[in-house]
């Protein structure tokens, strides 16, 4: 299949067209290694054995170093780089408010969905929460990654022996296999790292079965220095009997995208501020990073001077600052601590945007100065143990049952209150929140609820595999009676619809009260676009060697959305404007064309004259009309 796909791609390249995604680009070696092979760089040194493993070279195992190793690691790394053979098809019937929503629900294997999302959302997701399989004795993996000889050849792993395959086969099919679970999680976490913004945060729920291994794996993927902490969540106060000790809690592992990330405190509406300005109350918080692990040597981009004007006072007796020296200004770098030159918490660009508005200088009692941030959130710092009754999984179960007329369709869903705390800690009001093990959809419910409470415009992206529901389960009967596919994602989507409608009704009821002093609150975005994961078009050869294109049933708009996802220039939640029905659509000055044989030369020239043009390679043919414009278009597969 991949060979035939390359044939179609090469056909356009040889004809002189530019194919999207094949353009070359130079990268400096160190930046390339850091971005694509972060495990190669440890403690600012190159791990030669890891570099050899990446390159497929023999490894000297005489001296073992510290690190996590597991059967199938190279296979799993290859899965991360492997191009997905899936594409997305718009599911208008299951979507809600399809023309206005900024939320997404992707049905299908999250490994494929994450690769598709990466084209546009790389480095843009502020908060990720996942609740992956815990690898208990009862767990059956519903994400059956392919690990066999055929796949090894595709991934370039040609030096694996029969015993290697036998070992992997045994490891991955054994109940509670640590090897199989790690090989399953590794490529997905690598993709999560790619999607996470530098100031973003990822939260991962886990229990004792894999907590230790997950911590080591995340140290490898996200960097040990980006470990923010581990939270123990008391989600079952009565405890579950797991072999002699009643387990009352599970864990949240928390990692930052980089040292630019700052975890928000949790809201505390009763807090009174010592300071205020025209934008409201605030506290003063030192801008210097007090953690000496982050210093001038390893964070040079956070080490720069401020210039304080002692004679110019701002509100609240704060002093004016700048990033360039002025007359009579005092230069101030972060001070030393334990022999280290510490750094600021903010980069220079962020400081420039907020200077004398959200950051300023304060004169100290000893005559010196401190750069301070106006910290406005009415808040309290999150603790490492969450034992509130709102975090209890029973609270989540009761809420979902309430939405479905008392029927239980999910086991132990997370509570909205718990996920709300995570979203509040890891994002701000206009950020994107991703959950690629969506399950019951609690993350999206929490996002909608928070937006309703504080007027925010957070967006959610959910990924959920179409896991079949067993016929003896009540959820199966519900799907059949409501003409829904009997898969978990159907219940997920139905929960989102009911939760959104409940939130909207509660707001409307509140807004209708006559004595409303705070003003009416706006109903948040409770919609979402649903996309199905389907096999992408492929070239097939019959017994006589005749090659034809195999298509899944696909409408023109779905083909347009696939180009939007693949090209990665426009946010996929936007609704493309129709220029020529079933053929040409545009977002801004980007024109996307499918079924190109149906359009005229004038259609081409108008699009090229007004913007950039992208053409669906699977529905395009090398006809004379298209040949006239090959210098001005890009082919997309």
XYZ file of C-alpha atoms in Angstrom:
637
model
C 0.000 0.000 0.000
C 2.728 2.462 0.957
C 4.640 1.617 -2.215
C 1.605 2.381 -4.391
C 0.947 5.593 -2.455
C 4.504 6.692 -3.273
C 3.833 5.910 -6.942
C 0.914 8.332 -6.984
C 2.948 10.971 -5.153
C 5.952 10.530 -7.464
C 3.692 10.837 -10.509
C 2.962 14.457 -9.579
C 6.517 15.217 -8.471
C 7.955 13.960 -11.758
C 5.397 16.045 -13.631
C 6.824 19.160 -11.959
C 4.298 19.753 -9.173
C 5.056 20.585 -5.565
C 3.619 17.995 -3.191
C 2.785 19.266 0.293
C 4.986 17.756 2.988
C 7.905 16.832 0.736
C 9.710 20.175 0.799
C 13.214 19.957 2.232
C 14.516 22.045 5.098
C 17.821 22.280 6.929
C 18.018 21.694 10.657
C 21.017 22.077 12.916
C 21.991 18.697 14.316
C 21.582 19.497 17.987
C 18.171 21.118 17.556
C 17.100 18.185 15.422
C 18.199 15.673 18.061
C 16.523 17.624 20.852
C 13.247 17.872 18.959
C 13.038 14.389 17.482
C 15.267 12.250 19.692
C 15.258 13.898 23.143
C 16.316 10.625 24.783
C 19.692 10.976 23.012
C 20.507 14.133 25.013
C 20.932 13.460 28.749
C 22.446 15.954 31.185
C 23.600 18.058 28.199
C 25.600 15.091 26.873
C 24.954 12.675 24.026
C 23.996 9.167 25.130
C 25.980 7.198 22.542
C 24.162 3.915 23.111
C 20.824 5.642 22.623
C 22.135 7.318 19.465
C 23.282 3.923 18.168
C 19.854 2.463 18.928
C 18.145 5.276 17.021
C 20.476 4.683 14.077
C 19.934 0.904 14.189
C 23.602 0.186 14.961
C 24.950 -2.569 17.244
C 25.072 -1.571 20.908
C 27.770 -2.447 23.400
C 25.875 -3.747 26.419
C 28.952 -4.318 28.627
C 28.277 -1.149 30.608
C 24.659 -0.437 31.452
C 23.583 3.120 32.282
C 20.557 4.490 34.095
C 17.346 4.616 32.115
C 14.154 2.799 31.164
C 14.389 -0.035 28.666
C 11.671 -2.445 27.576
C 10.935 -5.016 24.914
C 9.594 -3.297 21.781
C 11.057 0.151 22.525
C 12.531 0.601 19.033
C 9.360 -0.807 17.505
C 7.295 1.704 19.466
C 9.607 4.555 18.439
C 9.123 3.493 14.822
C 5.351 3.679 15.331
C 5.764 7.320 16.300
C 7.477 8.191 13.013
C 5.275 6.006 10.819
C 2.885 7.938 8.554
C -0.745 7.229 9.337
C -2.821 5.420 6.725
C -6.010 6.966 8.070
C -7.842 10.164 7.217
C -10.880 11.908 8.659
C -14.442 11.976 7.381
C -16.812 14.627 8.698
C -19.730 13.108 10.610
C -22.362 15.822 10.366
C -25.098 13.630 11.880
C -23.258 13.205 15.200
C -21.903 16.769 15.308
C -23.569 19.612 17.206
C -23.603 23.297 16.145
C -21.308 22.298 13.304
C -21.134 25.766 11.705
C -20.119 27.667 14.837
C -18.292 25.348 17.232
C -14.550 25.444 17.908
C -14.456 21.988 19.532
C -13.435 18.673 17.950
C -14.221 14.997 18.595
C -12.096 12.514 16.621
C -13.314 8.916 16.539
C -10.702 6.212 15.983
C -7.320 5.008 17.233
C -5.681 7.925 19.025
C -2.295 7.082 17.488
C -3.696 8.046 14.088
C -5.701 10.976 15.454
C -2.671 12.510 17.187
C -0.611 12.286 13.992
C -3.367 14.029 12.054
C -3.708 16.736 14.716
C 0.040 17.358 14.769
C 0.095 19.057 11.364
C -1.731 22.113 12.698
C -1.697 21.839 16.497
C 2.017 21.120 17.041
C 3.122 23.195 20.044
C -0.350 24.727 20.497
C -2.080 22.594 23.138
C -1.907 24.263 26.546
C -3.357 21.463 28.655
C -3.530 17.700 28.075
C -5.327 15.281 30.380
C -5.397 11.532 29.784
C -6.748 8.568 31.703
C -5.111 5.640 29.852
C -5.666 1.911 30.547
C -4.179 1.086 33.950
C -2.889 -2.355 32.856
C -4.713 -4.318 35.516
C -5.318 -8.055 35.278
C -8.809 -7.254 33.933
C -7.629 -4.832 31.247
C -7.979 -5.883 27.628
C -6.150 -3.531 25.321
C -8.580 -1.997 22.835
C -5.739 -0.275 20.967
C -4.205 -3.271 19.181
C -0.985 -1.828 17.756
C 0.539 -4.022 15.088
C 3.884 -5.627 16.040
C 4.923 -8.263 13.479
C 7.530 -9.008 10.794
C 5.690 -7.146 8.043
C 5.433 -4.064 10.216
C 9.103 -4.366 11.220
C 10.126 -4.187 7.551
C 7.944 -1.119 7.036
C 9.560 0.555 10.067
C 13.062 -0.312 8.865
C 13.804 -2.711 11.731
C 15.553 -5.308 9.593
C 17.902 -6.727 12.235
C 15.259 -8.390 14.429
C 15.641 -12.157 14.841
C 13.013 -14.888 15.231
C 13.718 -14.908 18.958
C 13.129 -11.131 19.092
C 9.684 -11.554 17.566
C 8.908 -14.506 19.821
C 9.880 -12.431 22.854
C 7.707 -9.514 21.770
C 4.783 -11.792 20.985
C 5.001 -13.391 24.420
C 5.475 -10.046 26.203
C 2.595 -8.254 24.505
C 0.073 -11.057 24.892
C 0.751 -11.687 28.568
C -1.743 -10.209 31.038
C -0.403 -7.110 32.785
C 2.659 -7.046 30.515
C 4.768 -4.015 31.396
C 6.578 -4.318 28.053
C 3.372 -4.303 26.050
C 1.877 -1.382 28.004
C 5.023 0.733 27.666
C 5.324 -0.006 23.943
C 1.685 1.050 23.611
C 2.106 4.301 25.554
C 5.508 5.402 24.192
C 4.532 6.665 20.705
C 1.392 8.317 22.059
C 3.325 10.235 24.691
C 5.903 11.294 22.086
C 3.068 12.760 20.016
C 1.582 14.407 23.111
C 4.974 16.055 23.695
C 4.916 17.402 20.133
C 1.439 18.868 20.587
C 2.081 20.406 24.012
C 2.997 24.102 24.004
C 6.174 25.225 25.725
C 4.094 26.749 28.504
C 1.696 23.792 28.529
C 1.096 21.037 31.089
C 0.116 17.361 30.774
C -1.728 15.458 33.538
C -1.865 11.651 33.454
C -4.057 9.507 35.717
C -2.543 6.164 36.720
C -2.584 3.624 39.546
C 0.112 1.482 41.179
C 0.260 -1.069 38.338
C 2.266 1.255 36.073
C 2.949 4.399 38.120
C 6.674 3.672 38.534
C 7.197 2.753 34.887
C 5.131 5.699 33.660
C 7.236 8.102 35.734
C 10.449 6.807 34.097
C 8.864 6.860 30.640
C 7.666 10.444 31.090
C 11.108 11.491 32.370
C 12.453 10.133 29.087
C 9.808 11.749 26.867
C 9.211 15.128 28.537
C 12.512 15.514 30.393
C 13.154 14.836 34.050
C 13.578 18.568 34.650
C 10.003 19.163 33.484
C 8.448 16.930 36.153
C 6.117 19.278 38.045
C 4.951 16.813 40.680
C 2.712 13.892 41.549
C -0.748 14.279 43.070
C -2.431 11.538 45.085
C -6.187 11.635 44.418
C -8.422 9.959 47.014
C -11.055 8.787 44.561
C -12.527 5.956 46.650
C -12.590 6.735 50.386
C -13.906 3.248 51.230
C -11.033 1.663 49.315
C -10.807 -1.244 46.872
C -9.256 -4.500 47.998
C -6.166 -4.966 45.839
C -4.447 -7.703 47.833
C -4.280 -6.891 51.502
C -4.333 -3.063 51.389
C -7.542 -1.242 50.532
C -6.594 1.174 47.748
C -8.227 4.553 48.325
C -6.280 6.603 45.802
C -4.658 6.830 42.419
C -2.157 9.305 41.006
C -1.844 12.264 38.695
C 1.600 12.652 37.112
C 2.168 16.267 36.050
C 4.771 17.375 33.475
C 5.441 20.781 31.944
C 6.197 21.435 28.285
C 9.246 23.453 29.390
C 10.343 25.730 32.182
C 8.171 28.469 30.666
C 5.117 26.649 32.019
C 3.601 27.920 35.258
C 0.840 25.982 36.994
C -2.119 28.165 37.900
C -3.358 28.183 41.464
C -6.915 27.030 42.124
C -9.684 29.592 42.463
C -10.625 30.839 45.902
C -13.539 33.295 45.583
C -13.270 34.457 49.222
C -9.697 35.710 48.931
C -9.048 39.425 49.521
C -6.181 41.135 47.686
C -3.714 43.589 49.229
C -3.287 45.564 45.986
C -5.547 46.689 43.156
C -5.528 48.786 39.996
C -8.004 49.554 37.216
C -7.912 45.878 36.176
C -8.760 44.540 39.621
C -7.009 43.079 42.664
C -3.619 41.371 42.666
C -0.753 40.097 44.769
C 2.943 40.723 44.137
C 4.989 37.714 43.099
C 8.727 37.761 42.421
C 9.553 37.261 38.744
C 12.852 35.572 39.575
C 12.816 31.776 39.373
C 13.933 30.619 42.816
C 14.701 27.074 41.640
C 18.498 26.967 41.165
C 18.093 23.985 38.830
C 17.153 26.624 36.254
C 20.058 29.016 35.874
C 22.010 31.022 33.326
C 23.988 27.955 32.235
C 21.017 25.869 31.107
C 18.386 28.595 30.514
C 20.320 31.455 28.884
C 17.149 32.749 27.170
C 15.705 33.567 30.611
C 18.780 35.547 31.732
C 18.656 39.231 30.749
C 18.598 42.616 32.533
C 15.758 44.955 33.450
C 16.399 48.699 33.805
C 14.638 50.395 36.739
C 13.797 54.090 36.820
C 13.870 54.936 40.555
C 12.226 58.329 39.940
C 9.106 57.155 38.099
C 6.404 55.597 40.228
C 3.465 53.599 38.929
C 0.329 52.629 40.846
C 0.772 51.131 44.308
C 4.249 52.633 44.685
C 5.698 50.278 42.044
C 8.498 51.610 39.861
C 8.707 51.874 36.064
C 11.025 49.445 34.260
C 12.273 48.913 30.700
C 14.337 46.419 28.755
C 16.712 49.112 27.454
C 18.851 51.456 29.567
C 17.489 54.957 30.111
C 18.843 58.042 31.841
C 19.461 57.375 35.544
C 18.225 53.779 35.201
C 19.484 50.985 37.440
C 20.427 47.680 35.774
C 19.101 44.549 37.465
C 19.850 40.903 36.608
C 18.430 37.942 38.566
C 20.591 37.622 41.663
C 22.860 34.699 42.455
C 21.780 31.879 44.743
C 24.122 29.191 46.102
C 26.705 30.117 43.493
C 24.250 29.945 40.562
C 23.085 32.866 38.455
C 19.316 32.426 38.619
C 16.928 33.388 35.803
C 13.533 35.042 35.317
C 10.361 32.983 35.048
C 9.372 34.830 31.858
C 11.166 35.086 28.540
C 12.103 38.489 27.148
C 9.257 38.607 24.619
C 6.602 37.960 27.262
C 8.189 40.578 29.540
C 8.142 43.096 26.695
C 4.400 42.544 26.150
C 3.570 43.037 29.844
C 6.122 45.618 30.961
C 4.719 48.250 33.389
C 1.300 46.659 33.018
C 1.654 43.264 34.644
C 5.306 43.466 35.747
C 7.177 46.331 37.420
C 9.813 46.950 40.100
C 9.460 47.208 43.852
C 11.909 48.973 46.167
C 13.037 46.715 49.016
C 13.605 47.753 52.629
C 17.377 47.370 52.187
C 17.374 49.876 49.311
C 17.598 47.240 46.576
C 15.005 46.316 43.954
C 12.886 43.322 42.967
C 11.059 42.668 39.691
C 7.504 41.601 40.545
C 4.468 40.244 38.696
C 0.939 41.415 39.437
C -0.606 38.072 40.226
C -4.355 38.579 39.852
C -5.948 35.192 40.294
C -8.002 34.772 43.453
C -6.387 31.543 44.309
C -4.772 28.915 46.440
C -1.876 26.698 45.409
C -2.834 23.117 44.507
C -1.764 20.486 47.030
C -0.126 17.109 46.401
C -3.070 15.243 47.992
C -6.635 15.720 46.746
C -9.119 14.274 49.225
C -12.235 16.386 48.581
C -15.443 14.417 48.176
C -15.876 16.159 44.801
C -12.851 14.187 43.494
C -14.555 10.882 44.259
C -15.234 8.663 41.228
C -18.676 7.940 42.710
C -19.488 11.627 42.129
C -18.621 11.137 38.449
C -20.748 7.998 38.246
C -23.770 9.732 39.792
C -23.538 12.676 37.386
C -23.386 10.484 34.281
C -26.275 8.370 35.578
C -28.278 11.562 36.108
C -27.671 12.577 32.479
C -28.888 9.145 31.285
C -32.065 8.847 33.366
C -30.435 6.765 36.108
C -28.762 4.207 33.812
C -25.081 3.339 34.370
C -23.196 3.239 31.076
C -19.623 3.946 32.277
C -17.602 2.369 35.088
C -15.835 4.834 37.402
C -15.890 7.987 35.243
C -13.806 10.835 36.627
C -15.708 13.616 38.390
C -16.244 16.931 36.599
C -14.943 18.759 39.680
C -11.631 16.895 39.593
C -11.070 17.502 35.881
C -12.122 21.141 36.333
C -9.273 21.558 38.828
C -6.863 20.080 36.284
C -8.092 22.383 33.509
C -7.951 25.364 35.838
C -4.372 24.535 36.889
C -3.131 23.843 33.372
C -4.836 26.419 31.146
C -6.246 29.907 30.825
C -9.611 31.061 29.520
C -8.825 30.934 25.775
C -6.669 27.804 25.626
C -7.113 24.382 23.988
C -7.523 21.278 26.173
C -6.837 17.823 24.690
C -7.905 14.411 25.995
C -6.921 11.499 23.750
C -8.370 8.766 25.995
C -11.744 10.516 26.165
C -13.815 7.665 27.640
C -16.980 9.133 29.120
C -16.124 12.667 27.931
C -15.643 14.201 31.392
C -12.858 16.497 30.145
C -15.132 18.176 27.602
C -17.933 18.413 30.184
C -15.531 20.137 32.589
C -14.392 22.596 29.890
C -17.979 23.569 29.050
C -18.852 23.911 32.756
C -15.842 26.139 33.492
C -16.634 28.339 30.490
C -20.191 28.719 31.768
C -18.930 29.739 35.206
C -16.249 32.272 34.267
C -17.180 33.331 30.709
C -14.088 31.664 29.247
C -13.619 30.432 25.687
C -11.602 27.267 26.300
C -11.744 24.744 23.452
C -11.623 20.963 23.729
C -10.340 18.204 21.464
C -11.317 14.619 22.297
C -10.024 11.387 20.756
C -11.855 8.135 21.433
C -11.516 4.752 19.731
C -14.667 3.052 18.457
C -14.460 0.285 21.045
C -17.354 -2.164 20.512
C -19.810 -2.452 23.404
C -20.597 -5.991 24.557
C -24.139 -7.044 23.705
C -25.068 -7.829 27.310
C -24.283 -4.265 28.451
C -27.069 -1.656 28.984
C -25.075 0.772 26.805
C -25.467 -1.607 23.836
C -29.242 -1.549 24.191
C -29.196 2.248 24.467
C -27.247 2.575 21.193
C -29.529 0.178 19.316
C -32.689 1.918 20.566
C -31.304 5.317 19.544
C -29.956 4.222 16.124
C -26.340 4.803 17.192
C -23.340 2.591 16.384
C -22.853 0.285 19.426
C -19.413 1.649 20.294
C -18.093 3.625 23.285
C -17.678 6.854 21.303
C -21.450 6.926 20.676
C -22.063 7.136 24.431
C -19.262 9.696 24.777
C -20.862 11.983 22.192
C -24.369 11.526 23.600
C -23.032 12.464 27.059
C -21.518 15.668 25.615
C -24.809 16.631 23.984
C -26.795 16.082 27.177
C -24.209 17.812 29.367
C -24.128 20.836 27.055
C -27.903 21.101 26.973
C -28.033 20.853 30.786
C -25.448 23.646 31.136
C -27.353 25.845 28.650
C -30.688 25.293 30.431
C -29.201 26.087 33.859
C -27.761 29.345 32.492
C -31.020 30.311 30.821
C -32.942 29.628 34.052
C -30.477 31.744 36.008
C -30.564 34.567 33.459
C -34.362 34.690 33.691
C -34.303 35.605 37.406
C -35.559 39.181 37.967
C -33.039 40.204 40.667
C -29.824 39.429 38.784
C -27.188 41.882 39.972
C -24.154 40.434 38.168
C -25.686 40.556 34.702
C -26.597 37.713 32.386
C -24.034 35.036 31.628
C -23.547 33.854 28.073
C -24.098 30.222 27.088
C -20.667 28.816 26.149
C -19.757 26.801 23.065
C -21.504 23.471 23.716
C -21.044 22.141 20.196
C -18.396 19.989 18.505
C -17.439 18.732 15.063
C -17.212 14.931 14.921
C -14.819 13.221 12.514
C -14.652 9.480 11.803
C -11.303 7.807 11.180
C -11.338 5.909 7.882
C -8.743 4.234 5.680
C -7.199 6.850 3.381
C -7.407 6.355 -0.386
C -4.806 3.943 -1.728
C -3.583 2.557 -5.014
C -4.301 -1.121 -5.611
C -3.056 -3.475 -8.319
C -5.197 -6.305 -9.711
C -3.970 -9.680 -11.018
C -3.132 -8.106 -14.380
C -1.101 -5.293 -12.881
C -3.743 -2.662 -13.539
C -3.599 0.040 -10.858
C -6.711 1.758 -9.530
C -7.516 4.069 -6.604
C -9.531 2.567 -3.742
C -11.762 5.126 -1.989
C -13.837 4.899 1.150
C -17.173 6.628 0.761
C -16.246 10.305 1.115
C -18.017 13.578 0.401
C -16.337 16.661 -1.039
C -16.377 18.597 2.235
C -14.614 15.741 4.051
C -11.897 15.749 1.398
C -11.522 19.504 1.932
C -11.214 19.046 5.689
C -8.560 16.374 5.143
C -6.499 18.867 3.169
C -6.974 21.475 5.901
C -5.727 18.995 8.532
C -2.815 17.881 6.313
C -1.592 21.291 5.145
C -1.725 22.648 8.697
C -2.157 26.352 7.894
C -5.768 26.863 8.986
C -7.430 25.780 12.207
C -9.592 22.743 11.354
C -12.533 23.980 13.445
C -13.225 26.727 10.897
C -15.974 26.357 8.332
C -14.532 26.704 4.815
C -16.374 29.082 2.505
C -17.882 27.542 -0.646
C -16.460 29.004 -3.873
C -17.552 26.239 -6.265
C -19.819 23.627 -4.675
C -18.199 20.198 -4.214
C -14.921 21.491 -5.690
C -13.439 24.764 -4.364
C -13.547 25.992 -0.768
C -11.481 28.650 0.951
C -10.395 29.893 4.370
C -9.001 33.412 4.180
C -6.653 33.397 1.184
C -6.097 29.641 1.170
C -8.016 27.773 -1.534
C -8.634 24.026 -1.231
C -9.702 22.123 -4.363
C -11.090 18.609 -4.735
C -12.686 16.961 -7.796
C -10.475 19.295 -9.825
C -11.570 17.832 -13.143
C -14.947 19.537 -12.613
C -13.611 23.089 -12.514
C -12.722 25.444 -15.342
C -9.525 27.239 -16.230
C -11.118 30.480 -14.994
C -11.802 28.848 -11.610
C -8.120 27.960 -11.325
C -6.879 31.382 -12.363
C -9.230 33.214 -9.968
C -8.063 31.098 -7.025
C -4.365 31.475 -7.918
C -4.776 35.225 -8.380
C -6.329 35.640 -4.917
C -4.314 33.281 -2.703
C -2.479 29.984 -2.175
C -3.979 26.921 -3.863
C -3.932 23.324 -2.588
C -5.283 20.434 -4.674
C -6.418 17.010 -3.465
C -4.002 14.621 -5.186
C -6.343 11.654 -4.882
C -9.106 13.279 -6.964
C -6.774 15.143 -9.353
C -5.664 13.946 -12.763
C -2.756 15.205 -14.857
C -4.966 16.881 -17.457
C -4.066 19.813 -19.641
C -5.937 22.388 -17.580
C -4.109 21.447 -14.375
C -0.753 21.322 -16.216
C -1.122 25.012 -17.041
C -1.005 25.910 -13.339
C 1.499 23.408 -11.921
C 3.894 26.164 -10.848
C 1.185 27.833 -8.754
C -0.408 24.936 -6.868
C 0.521 22.341 -4.250
C -0.694 18.759 -4.410
C -1.929 17.276 -1.118
C -2.160 13.565 -0.244
